[in-house]
Coordinates of C-alpha atoms in Angstrom, one line a residue:
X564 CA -30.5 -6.1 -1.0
X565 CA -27.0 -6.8 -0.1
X566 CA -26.5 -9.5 2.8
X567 CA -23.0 -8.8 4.0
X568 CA -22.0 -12.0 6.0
X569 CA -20.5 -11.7 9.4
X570 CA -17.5 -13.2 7.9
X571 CA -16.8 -10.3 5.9
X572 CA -17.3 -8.2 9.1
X573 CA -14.9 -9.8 10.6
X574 CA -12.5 -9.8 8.2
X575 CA -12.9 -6.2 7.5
X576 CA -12.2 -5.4 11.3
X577 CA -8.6 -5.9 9.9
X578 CA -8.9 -2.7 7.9
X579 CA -10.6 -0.6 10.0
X580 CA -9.9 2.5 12.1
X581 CA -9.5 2.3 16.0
X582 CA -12.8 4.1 16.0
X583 CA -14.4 1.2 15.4
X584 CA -15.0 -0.3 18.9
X585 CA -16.0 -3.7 17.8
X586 CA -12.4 -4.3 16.4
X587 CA -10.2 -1.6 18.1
X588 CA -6.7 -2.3 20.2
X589 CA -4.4 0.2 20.2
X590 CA -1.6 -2.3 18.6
X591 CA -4.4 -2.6 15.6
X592 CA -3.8 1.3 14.5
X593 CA -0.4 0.8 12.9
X594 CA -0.7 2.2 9.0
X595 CA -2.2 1.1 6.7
X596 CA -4.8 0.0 8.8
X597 CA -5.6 3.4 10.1
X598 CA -8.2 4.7 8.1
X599 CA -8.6 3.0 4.6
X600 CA -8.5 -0.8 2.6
X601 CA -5.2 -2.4 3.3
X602 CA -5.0 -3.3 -0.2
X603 CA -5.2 0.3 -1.6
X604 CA -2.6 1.3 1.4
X605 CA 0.1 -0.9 0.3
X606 CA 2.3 1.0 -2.1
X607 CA 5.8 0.1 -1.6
X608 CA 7.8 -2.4 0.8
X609 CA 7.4 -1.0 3.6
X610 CA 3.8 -0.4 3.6
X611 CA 4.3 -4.6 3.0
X612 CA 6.7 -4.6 5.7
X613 CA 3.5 -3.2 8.2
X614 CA 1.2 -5.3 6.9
X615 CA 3.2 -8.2 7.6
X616 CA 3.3 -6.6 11.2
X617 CA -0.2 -6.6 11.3
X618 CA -0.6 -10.0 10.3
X619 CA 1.6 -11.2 12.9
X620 CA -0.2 -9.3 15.8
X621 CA -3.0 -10.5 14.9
X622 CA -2.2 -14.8 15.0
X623 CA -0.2 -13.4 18.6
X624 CA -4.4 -11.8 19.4
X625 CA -5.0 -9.3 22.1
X626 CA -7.2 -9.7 25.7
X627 CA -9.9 -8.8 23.2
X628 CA -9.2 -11.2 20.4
X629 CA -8.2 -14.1 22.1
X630 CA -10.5 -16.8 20.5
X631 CA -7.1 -17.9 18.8
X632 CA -3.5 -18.3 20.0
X633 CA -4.1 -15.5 22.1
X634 CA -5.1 -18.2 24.5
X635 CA -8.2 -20.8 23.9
X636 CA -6.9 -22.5 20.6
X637 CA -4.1 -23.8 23.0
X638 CA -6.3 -24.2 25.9
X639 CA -9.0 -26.2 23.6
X640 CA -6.7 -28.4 22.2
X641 CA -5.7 -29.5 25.7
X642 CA -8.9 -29.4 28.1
X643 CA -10.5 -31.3 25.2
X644 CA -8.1 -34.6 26.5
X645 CA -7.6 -36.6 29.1
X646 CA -4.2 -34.9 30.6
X647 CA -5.2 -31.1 31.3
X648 CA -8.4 -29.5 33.0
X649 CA -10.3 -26.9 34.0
X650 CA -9.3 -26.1 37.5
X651 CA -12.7 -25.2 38.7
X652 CA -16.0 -24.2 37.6
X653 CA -16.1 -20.9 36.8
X654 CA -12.8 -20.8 34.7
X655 CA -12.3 -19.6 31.0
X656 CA -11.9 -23.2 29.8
X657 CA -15.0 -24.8 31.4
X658 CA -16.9 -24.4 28.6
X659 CA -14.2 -26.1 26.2
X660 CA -13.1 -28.8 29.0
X661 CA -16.9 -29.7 30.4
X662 CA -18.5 -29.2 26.8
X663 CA -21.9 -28.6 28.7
X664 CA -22.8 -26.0 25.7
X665 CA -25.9 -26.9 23.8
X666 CA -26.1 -24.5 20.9
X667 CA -24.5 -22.2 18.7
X668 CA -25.6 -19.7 20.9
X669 CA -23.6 -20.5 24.0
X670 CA -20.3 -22.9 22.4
X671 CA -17.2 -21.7 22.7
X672 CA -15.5 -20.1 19.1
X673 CA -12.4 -19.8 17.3
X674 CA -13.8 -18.1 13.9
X675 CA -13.8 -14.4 14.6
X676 CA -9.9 -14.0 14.8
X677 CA -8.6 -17.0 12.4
X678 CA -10.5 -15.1 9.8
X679 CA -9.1 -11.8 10.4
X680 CA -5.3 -13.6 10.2
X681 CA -6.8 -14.9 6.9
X682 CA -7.8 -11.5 5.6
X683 CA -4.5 -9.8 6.5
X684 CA -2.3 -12.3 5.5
X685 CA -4.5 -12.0 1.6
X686 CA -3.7 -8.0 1.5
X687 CA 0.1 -9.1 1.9
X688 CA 0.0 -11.6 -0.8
X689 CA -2.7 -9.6 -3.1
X690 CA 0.0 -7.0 -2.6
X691 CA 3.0 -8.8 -2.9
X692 CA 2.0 -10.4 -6.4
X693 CA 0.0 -7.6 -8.2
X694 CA 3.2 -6.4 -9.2
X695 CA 2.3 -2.8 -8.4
X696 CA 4.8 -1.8 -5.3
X697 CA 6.4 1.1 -6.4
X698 CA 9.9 -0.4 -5.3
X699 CA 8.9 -4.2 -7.1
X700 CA 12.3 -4.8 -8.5
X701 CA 14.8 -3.3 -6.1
X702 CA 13.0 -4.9 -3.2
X703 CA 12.1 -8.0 -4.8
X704 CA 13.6 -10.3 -2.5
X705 CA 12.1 -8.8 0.4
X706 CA 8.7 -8.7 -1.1
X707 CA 8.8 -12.5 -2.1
X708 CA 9.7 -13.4 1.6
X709 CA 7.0 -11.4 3.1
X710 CA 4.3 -13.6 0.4
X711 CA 5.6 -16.7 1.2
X712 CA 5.4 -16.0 5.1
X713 CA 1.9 -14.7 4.5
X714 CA 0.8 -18.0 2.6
X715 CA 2.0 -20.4 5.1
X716 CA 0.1 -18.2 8.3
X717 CA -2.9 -17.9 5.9
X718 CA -2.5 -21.6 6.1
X719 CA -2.2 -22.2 9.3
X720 CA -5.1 -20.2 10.3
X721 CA -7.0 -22.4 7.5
X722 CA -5.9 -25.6 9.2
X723 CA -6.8 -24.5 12.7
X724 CA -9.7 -23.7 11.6
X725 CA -11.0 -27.3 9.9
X726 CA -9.7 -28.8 12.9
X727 CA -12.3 -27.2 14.9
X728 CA -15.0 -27.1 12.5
X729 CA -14.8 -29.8 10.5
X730 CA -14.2 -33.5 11.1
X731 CA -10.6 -34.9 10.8
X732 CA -9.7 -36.0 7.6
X733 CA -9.1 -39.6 8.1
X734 CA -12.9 -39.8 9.9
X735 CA -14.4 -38.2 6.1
X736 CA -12.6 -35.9 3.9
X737 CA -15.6 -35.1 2.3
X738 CA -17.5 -33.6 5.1
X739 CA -17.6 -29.7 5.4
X740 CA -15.2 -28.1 6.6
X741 CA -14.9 -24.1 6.6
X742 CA -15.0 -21.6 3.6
X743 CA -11.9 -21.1 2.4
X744 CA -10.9 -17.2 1.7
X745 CA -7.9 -16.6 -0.9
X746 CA -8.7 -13.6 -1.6
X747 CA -10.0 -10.0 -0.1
X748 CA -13.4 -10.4 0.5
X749 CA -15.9 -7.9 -1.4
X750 CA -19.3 -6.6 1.0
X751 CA -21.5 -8.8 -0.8
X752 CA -19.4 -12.0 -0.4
X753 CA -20.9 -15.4 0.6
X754 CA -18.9 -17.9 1.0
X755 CA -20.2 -21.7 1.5
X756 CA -18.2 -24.2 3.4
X757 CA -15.6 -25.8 1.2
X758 CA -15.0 -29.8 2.2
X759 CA -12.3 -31.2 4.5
X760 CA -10.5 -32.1 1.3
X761 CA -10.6 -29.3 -0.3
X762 CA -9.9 -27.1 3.1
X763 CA -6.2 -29.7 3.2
X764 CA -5.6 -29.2 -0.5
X765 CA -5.4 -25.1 -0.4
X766 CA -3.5 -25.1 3.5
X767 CA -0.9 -28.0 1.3
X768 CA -0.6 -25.5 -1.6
X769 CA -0.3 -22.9 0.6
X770 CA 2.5 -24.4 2.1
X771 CA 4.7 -25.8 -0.6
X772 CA 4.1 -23.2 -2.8
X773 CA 5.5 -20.8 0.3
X774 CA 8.8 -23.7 0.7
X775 CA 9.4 -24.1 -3.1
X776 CA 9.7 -20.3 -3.4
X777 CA 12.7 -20.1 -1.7
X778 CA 12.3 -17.0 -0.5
X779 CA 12.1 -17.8 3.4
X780 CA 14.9 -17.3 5.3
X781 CA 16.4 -20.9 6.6
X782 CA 18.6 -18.9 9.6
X783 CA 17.1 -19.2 12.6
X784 CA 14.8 -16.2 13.0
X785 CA 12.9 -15.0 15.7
X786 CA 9.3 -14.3 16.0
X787 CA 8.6 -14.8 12.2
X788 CA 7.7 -17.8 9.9
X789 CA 11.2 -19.9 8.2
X790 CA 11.5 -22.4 6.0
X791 CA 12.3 -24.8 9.0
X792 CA 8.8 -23.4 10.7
X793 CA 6.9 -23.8 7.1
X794 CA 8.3 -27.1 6.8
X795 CA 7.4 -28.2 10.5
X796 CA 4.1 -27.0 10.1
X797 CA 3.1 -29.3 6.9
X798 CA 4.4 -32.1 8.8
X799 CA 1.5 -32.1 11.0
X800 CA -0.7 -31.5 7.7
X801 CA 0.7 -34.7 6.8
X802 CA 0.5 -36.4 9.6
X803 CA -3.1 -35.3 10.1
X804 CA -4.2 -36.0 7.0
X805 CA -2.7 -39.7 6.9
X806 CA 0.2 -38.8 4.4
X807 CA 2.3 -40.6 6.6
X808 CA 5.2 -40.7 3.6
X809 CA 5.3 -37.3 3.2
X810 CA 5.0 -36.7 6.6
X811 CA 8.3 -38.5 7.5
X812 CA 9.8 -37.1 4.3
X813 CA 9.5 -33.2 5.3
X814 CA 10.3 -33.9 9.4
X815 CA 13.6 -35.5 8.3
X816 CA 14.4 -33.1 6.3
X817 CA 13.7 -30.3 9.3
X818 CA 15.8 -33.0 11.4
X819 CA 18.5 -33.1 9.1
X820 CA 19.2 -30.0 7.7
X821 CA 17.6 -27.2 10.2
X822 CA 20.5 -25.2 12.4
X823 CA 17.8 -26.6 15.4
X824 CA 18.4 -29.3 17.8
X825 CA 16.6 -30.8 20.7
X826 CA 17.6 -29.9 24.1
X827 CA 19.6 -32.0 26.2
X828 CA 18.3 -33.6 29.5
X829 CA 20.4 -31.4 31.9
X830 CA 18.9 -27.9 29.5
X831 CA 15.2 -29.4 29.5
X832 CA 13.7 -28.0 32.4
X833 CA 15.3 -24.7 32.1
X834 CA 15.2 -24.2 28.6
X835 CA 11.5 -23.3 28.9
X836 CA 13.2 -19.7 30.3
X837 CA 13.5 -17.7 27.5
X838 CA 16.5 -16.7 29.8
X839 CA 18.3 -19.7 28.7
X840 CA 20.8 -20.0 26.2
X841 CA 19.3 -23.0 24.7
X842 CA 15.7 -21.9 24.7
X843 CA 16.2 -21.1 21.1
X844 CA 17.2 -24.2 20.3
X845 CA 14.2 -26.3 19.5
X846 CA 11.9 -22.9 18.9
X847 CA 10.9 -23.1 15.5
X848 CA 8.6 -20.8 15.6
X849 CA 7.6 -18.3 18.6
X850 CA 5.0 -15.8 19.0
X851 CA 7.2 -13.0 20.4
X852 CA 6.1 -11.2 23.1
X853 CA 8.0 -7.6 23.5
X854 CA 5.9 -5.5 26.1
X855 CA 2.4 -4.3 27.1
X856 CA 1.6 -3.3 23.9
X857 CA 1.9 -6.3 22.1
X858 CA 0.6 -9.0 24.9
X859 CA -2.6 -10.6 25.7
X860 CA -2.4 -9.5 29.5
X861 CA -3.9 -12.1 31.9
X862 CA -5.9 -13.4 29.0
X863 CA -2.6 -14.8 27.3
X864 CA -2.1 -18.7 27.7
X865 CA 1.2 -18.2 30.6
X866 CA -1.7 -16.6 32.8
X867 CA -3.9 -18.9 32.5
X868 CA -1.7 -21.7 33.3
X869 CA 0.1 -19.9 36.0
X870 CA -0.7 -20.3 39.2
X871 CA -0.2 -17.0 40.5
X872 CA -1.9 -15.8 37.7
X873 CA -5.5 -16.9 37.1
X874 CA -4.4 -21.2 37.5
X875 CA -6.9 -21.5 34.9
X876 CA -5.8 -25.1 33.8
X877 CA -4.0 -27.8 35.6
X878 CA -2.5 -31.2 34.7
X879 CA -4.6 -34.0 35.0
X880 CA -4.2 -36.2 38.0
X881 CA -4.5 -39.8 36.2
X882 CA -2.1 -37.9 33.8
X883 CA 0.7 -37.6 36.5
X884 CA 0.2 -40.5 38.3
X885 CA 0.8 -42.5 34.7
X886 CA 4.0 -40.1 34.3
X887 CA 5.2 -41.1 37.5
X888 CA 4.5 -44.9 37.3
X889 CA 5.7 -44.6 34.1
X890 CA 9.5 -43.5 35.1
X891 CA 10.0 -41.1 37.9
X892 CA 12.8 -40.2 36.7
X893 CA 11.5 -38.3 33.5
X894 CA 12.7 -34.9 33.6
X895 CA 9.6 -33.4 32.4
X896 CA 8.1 -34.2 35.7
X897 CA 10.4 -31.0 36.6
X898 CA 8.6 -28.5 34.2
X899 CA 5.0 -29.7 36.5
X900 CA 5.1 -27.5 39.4
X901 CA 3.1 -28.3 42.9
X902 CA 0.9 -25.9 44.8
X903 CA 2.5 -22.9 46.9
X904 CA -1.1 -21.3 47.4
X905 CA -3.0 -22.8 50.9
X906 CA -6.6 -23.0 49.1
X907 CA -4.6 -24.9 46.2
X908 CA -2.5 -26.9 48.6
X909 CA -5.9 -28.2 50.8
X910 CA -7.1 -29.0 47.1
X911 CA -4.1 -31.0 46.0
X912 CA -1.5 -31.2 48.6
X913 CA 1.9 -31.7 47.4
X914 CA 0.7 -32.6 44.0
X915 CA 2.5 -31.2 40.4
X916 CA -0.5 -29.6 38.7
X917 CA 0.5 -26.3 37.2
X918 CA 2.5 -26.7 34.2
X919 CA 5.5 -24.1 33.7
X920 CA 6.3 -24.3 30.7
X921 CA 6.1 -20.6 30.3
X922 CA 8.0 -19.7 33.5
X923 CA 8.6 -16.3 35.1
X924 CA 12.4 -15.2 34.5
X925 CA 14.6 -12.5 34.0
X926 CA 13.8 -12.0 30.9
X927 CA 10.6 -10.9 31.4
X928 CA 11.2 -9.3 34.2
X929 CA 9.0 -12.1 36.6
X930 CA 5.8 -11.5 34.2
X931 CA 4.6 -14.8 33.1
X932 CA 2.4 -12.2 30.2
X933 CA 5.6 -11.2 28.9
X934 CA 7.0 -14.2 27.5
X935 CA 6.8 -15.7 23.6
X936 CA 4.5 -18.6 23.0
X937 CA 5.7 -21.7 21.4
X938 CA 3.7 -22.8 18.6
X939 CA 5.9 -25.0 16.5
X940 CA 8.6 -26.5 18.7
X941 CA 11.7 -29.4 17.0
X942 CA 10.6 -32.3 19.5
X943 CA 7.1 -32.8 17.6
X944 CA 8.6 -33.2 14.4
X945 CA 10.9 -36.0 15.9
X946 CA 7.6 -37.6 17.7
X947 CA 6.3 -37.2 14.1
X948 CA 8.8 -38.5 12.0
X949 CA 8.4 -41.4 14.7
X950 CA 4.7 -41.9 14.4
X951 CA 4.9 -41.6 10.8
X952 CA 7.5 -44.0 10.3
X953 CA 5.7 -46.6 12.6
X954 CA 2.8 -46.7 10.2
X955 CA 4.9 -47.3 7.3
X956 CA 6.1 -49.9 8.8
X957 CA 10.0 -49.0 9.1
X958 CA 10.5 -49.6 13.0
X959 CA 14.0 -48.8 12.7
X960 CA 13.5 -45.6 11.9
X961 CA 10.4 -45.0 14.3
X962 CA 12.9 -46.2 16.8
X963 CA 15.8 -43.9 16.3
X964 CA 13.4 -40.5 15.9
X965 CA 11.6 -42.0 19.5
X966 CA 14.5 -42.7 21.4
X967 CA 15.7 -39.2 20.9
X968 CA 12.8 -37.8 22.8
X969 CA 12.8 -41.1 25.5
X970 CA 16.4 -40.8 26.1
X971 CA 16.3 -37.0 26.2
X972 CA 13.9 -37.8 29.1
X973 CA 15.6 -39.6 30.7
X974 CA 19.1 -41.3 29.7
X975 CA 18.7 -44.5 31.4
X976 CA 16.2 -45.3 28.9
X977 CA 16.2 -46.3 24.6
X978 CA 13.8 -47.1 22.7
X979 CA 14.5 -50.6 20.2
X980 CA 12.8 -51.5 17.1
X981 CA 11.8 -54.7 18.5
X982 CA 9.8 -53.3 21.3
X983 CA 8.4 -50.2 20.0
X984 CA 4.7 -49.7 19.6
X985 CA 2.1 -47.6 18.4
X986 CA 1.0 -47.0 22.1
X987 CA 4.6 -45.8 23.1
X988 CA 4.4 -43.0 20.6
X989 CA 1.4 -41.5 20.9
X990 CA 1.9 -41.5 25.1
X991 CA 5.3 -40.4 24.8
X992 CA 3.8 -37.7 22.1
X993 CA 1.5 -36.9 25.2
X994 CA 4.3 -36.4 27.7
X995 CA 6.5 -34.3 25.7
X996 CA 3.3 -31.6 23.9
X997 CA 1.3 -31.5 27.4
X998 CA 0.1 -27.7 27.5
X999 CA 1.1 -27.2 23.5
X1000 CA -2.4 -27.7 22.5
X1001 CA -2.1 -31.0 20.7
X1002 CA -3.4 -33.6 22.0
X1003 CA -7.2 -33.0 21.6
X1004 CA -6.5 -33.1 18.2
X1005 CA -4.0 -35.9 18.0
X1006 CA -6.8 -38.5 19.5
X1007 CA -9.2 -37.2 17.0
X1008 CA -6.9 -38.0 14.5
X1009 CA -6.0 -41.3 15.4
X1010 CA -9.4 -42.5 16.5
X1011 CA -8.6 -42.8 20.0
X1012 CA -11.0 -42.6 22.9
X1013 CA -10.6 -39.5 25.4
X1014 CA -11.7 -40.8 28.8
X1015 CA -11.3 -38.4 32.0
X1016 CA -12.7 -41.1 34.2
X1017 CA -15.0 -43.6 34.5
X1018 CA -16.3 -43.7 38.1
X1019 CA -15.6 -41.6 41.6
X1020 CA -13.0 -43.7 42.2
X1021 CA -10.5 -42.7 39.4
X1022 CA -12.0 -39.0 39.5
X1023 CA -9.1 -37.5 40.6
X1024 CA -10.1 -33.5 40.6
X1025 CA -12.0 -33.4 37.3
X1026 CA -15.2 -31.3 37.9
X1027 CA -18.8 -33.6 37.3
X1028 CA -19.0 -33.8 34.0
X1029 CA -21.9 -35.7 32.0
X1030 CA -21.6 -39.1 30.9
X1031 CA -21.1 -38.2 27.5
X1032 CA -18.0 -36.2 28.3
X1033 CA -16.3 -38.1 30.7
X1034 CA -15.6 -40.8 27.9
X1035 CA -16.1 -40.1 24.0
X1036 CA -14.3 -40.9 20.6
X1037 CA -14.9 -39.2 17.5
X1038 CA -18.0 -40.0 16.4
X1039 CA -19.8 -37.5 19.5
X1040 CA -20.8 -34.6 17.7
X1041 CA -19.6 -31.9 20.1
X1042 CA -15.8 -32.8 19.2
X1043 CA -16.5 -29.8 16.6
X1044 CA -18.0 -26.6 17.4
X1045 CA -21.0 -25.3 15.7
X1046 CA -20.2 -22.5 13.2
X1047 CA -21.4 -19.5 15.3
X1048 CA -24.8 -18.6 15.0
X1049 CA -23.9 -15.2 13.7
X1050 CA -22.4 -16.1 10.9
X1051 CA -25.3 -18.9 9.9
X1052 CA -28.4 -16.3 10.2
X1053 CA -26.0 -13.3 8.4
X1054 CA -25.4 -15.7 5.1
X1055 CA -27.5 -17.9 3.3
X1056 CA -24.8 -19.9 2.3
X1057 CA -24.5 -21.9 5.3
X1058 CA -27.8 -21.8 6.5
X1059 CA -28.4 -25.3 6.1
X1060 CA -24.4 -26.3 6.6
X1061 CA -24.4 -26.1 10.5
X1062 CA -22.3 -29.0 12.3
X1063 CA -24.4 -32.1 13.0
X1064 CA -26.7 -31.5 16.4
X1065 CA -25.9 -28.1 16.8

């Protein structure tokens, strides 16, 4: 008998009609993934051309599937640290802040959705290289762009993905990480978990094979993957894997030769309006957000941050008091936003706790839902090319790429090669991504200690949490999730490859 894993279930949602209640949302229905296999759908370029749509809804997620950057890989990669928090008990990111879950059965995931980006991003590139559209040579360009986009999301979702589940490279490359899926599944597929290692060597091949291709556009281009994206993207491969040379070698090329730039101090704080004329500027890559059909309603990451929306999150208070101490004249102190609610104003008076960084504006008509979410943005690359210079040793560089970001800050400050430190860049990497859903990952990958607080006296408004999670590095085994228990009792594969105390 046939054991079709849950992983194949999931990926075949991609494909299947809006009958199917399990995987239906109305954006889902566009052809070819109405009735039949994507990969027998795709005839010509512009069945490609809706594919690629697909693909794309799918990383953006719905209210349904939101277990990826529809909202909680952002959320988990910040609640996880030191400098954002669940607001309350109760909230959607309790369980991922408070990490109170003690199973498989009742841990957060971010499986089901990655997977399905995975699967629809293989029907574009199984498509795109069989060499069977019937428009292959006149549209050859076309197709080619639309494979290499595909290969560097299908990476992405793969790197995500061992972030979660497995541990950071630099901890043990060798550990397991998550299967890795190249290829349209069949029903009877069972896939083991590949290693860390290997997990890094197909999301780098991925990548370079997608930038060496030359088939990305290098304009700047809205809402879809560029080279500049691609290449911004395997800079934080690099940099989390410890390739610190080819780290700085691909960010200064993005800083060099990309038409982006960062914004200014007098743009900063209004620049995160999509309104703004300079918003653009350091966006390398955007999930755009058009209307009600394409948005992840009050599920969507602005809502959950906004206070009038469900103020799901807030910014740490040890976190602002340290940004304040540290120079109160940053201007991303501006982009923190205080309480205007009464119940939130008892709770923490004229305190910035609700980051904006996805602000209601005219151009989304005063609908935090409505606007684009940043997932690849031109001042990490500089605090990368920093961090990555700094451990190779060449200060003067690490220098130059921080004191673009300090001075942008504020312009009273620089940054020397004398005085620059380790310390200095990974805090001022903290100020700047706040809310970006970095820095859970960043102190994972550096070895750093998370510590929310150590007694009532440095509290601050964190909810109780156990001793375990008020202070932990990573050697605690609930900084990965457990591979859902679904997807261990459907395949035999992994039934003894379950995260360590899980």
């Amino acid at each position: 008998m046939k054991i079709v894993k849950i992983i194949y279930r999931t990926l075949i949602c991609s494909a299947l009609a809006a009958g199917s209640s399990s995987c239906a949302n109305n954006w889902l229905d566009e052809s070819p993934y109405d009735s039949v296999d994507a990969s027998k759908a795709i005839t010509s370029s512009s069945g490609l051309a809706t594919a690629r749509v697909g693909m794309y809804m799918m990383l953006k997620g719905t209210s349904d599937f939101n277990d990826y950057y529809a909202a909680r890989m952002i959320y988990y990669g910040d609640v996880r640290g030191e400098d954002m928090q669940a607001s309350s008990s109760g909230t959607r990111s309790l369980l991922s802040y408070d990490m109170t879950y003690s199973t498989s059965d009742n841990a957060p995931t971010i499986w089901q959705t990655p997977y399905i980006v995975i699967e629809r991003a293989n029907h574009v590139i199984e498509a795109a290289e069989s060499g069977n559209l019937t428009d292959a040579v006149a549209a050859k360009a076309t197709i080619a762009q639309y494979d290499a986009e595909a290969k560097v999301v299908r990476a992405m979702a793969h790197f995500d993905l061992v972030r979660v589940y497995g541990k950071t490279y630099t901890q043990d490359s060798t550990s397991l990480g998550v299967p890795v899926v190249t290829a349209v599944l069949a029903s009877d597929a069972q896939l083991s978990r590949n290693t860390v290692a290997e997990v890094y060597a197909q999301v780098i091949k991925d990548l370079t094979e997608a930038i060496h291709s030359d088939a990305l556009k290098t304009d700047v281009y809205d809402g879809y993957i560029n080279e500049w994206a691609a290449k911004a993207l395997l800079t934080r491969v690099y940099l989390t894997k410890g390739d610190n040379k080819a780290a700085l070698s691909v960010a200064e090329d993005v800083i060099s030769n990309s038409p982006y730039k960062l914004w200014t101090n007098s743009e900063y704080v209004n620049a995160w309006d999509e309104s703004s004329s300079s918003h653009k500027n350091e966006a390398l890559f955007e999930l755009s957000i058009t209307n009600t059909t394409d948005w992840t309603d009050r599920e969507g990451i602005a809502y959950l941050y906004s206070e009038s929306g469900y103020a799901d999150e807030i910014v740490t208070k040890s976190f602002i008091d340290k940004l304040k101490a540290d120079d109160a004249n940053d201007v991303r102190l501006g982009i923190i936003l205080p309480s205007t609610i009464s119940n939130h104003i008892k709770e923490f008076g004229t305190y910035p706790v609700y980051l904006n960084k996805y602000p209601a504006s005219a151009a989304n008509n005063g609908d935090v839902r409505l606007d684009d979410i940043m997932l690849l943005r031109l001042s990490e690359v500089y605090l990368s090319a920093a961090e990555a210079a700094y451990k190779l040793n060449d200060k003067d560089a690490a220098a130059k790429y921080l004191d673009a970001i300090v001075n942008r800050a504020d312009p009273s400050k620089h940054v020397t090669s004398s005085g620059i430190t380790l310390d200095q860049i990974l805090w001022e990497r903290r100020k700047e991504l706040i809310g970006e859903g970095q820095r859970f990952f960043d102190a994972m990958r550096n070895n750093e200690t998370v510590t929310r607080y150590t007694s009532e006296s440095d509290k601050g408004w964190h909810v109780a949490l156990t001793t375990a999670a008020k202070s932990f590095d990573r050697t605690y085994y609930k900084t990965l999730l457990p591979i859902p228990k679904a997807e261990i009792d459907a395949n035999p594969a992994m039934a003894n490859q379950q995260n360590s105390g899980y």
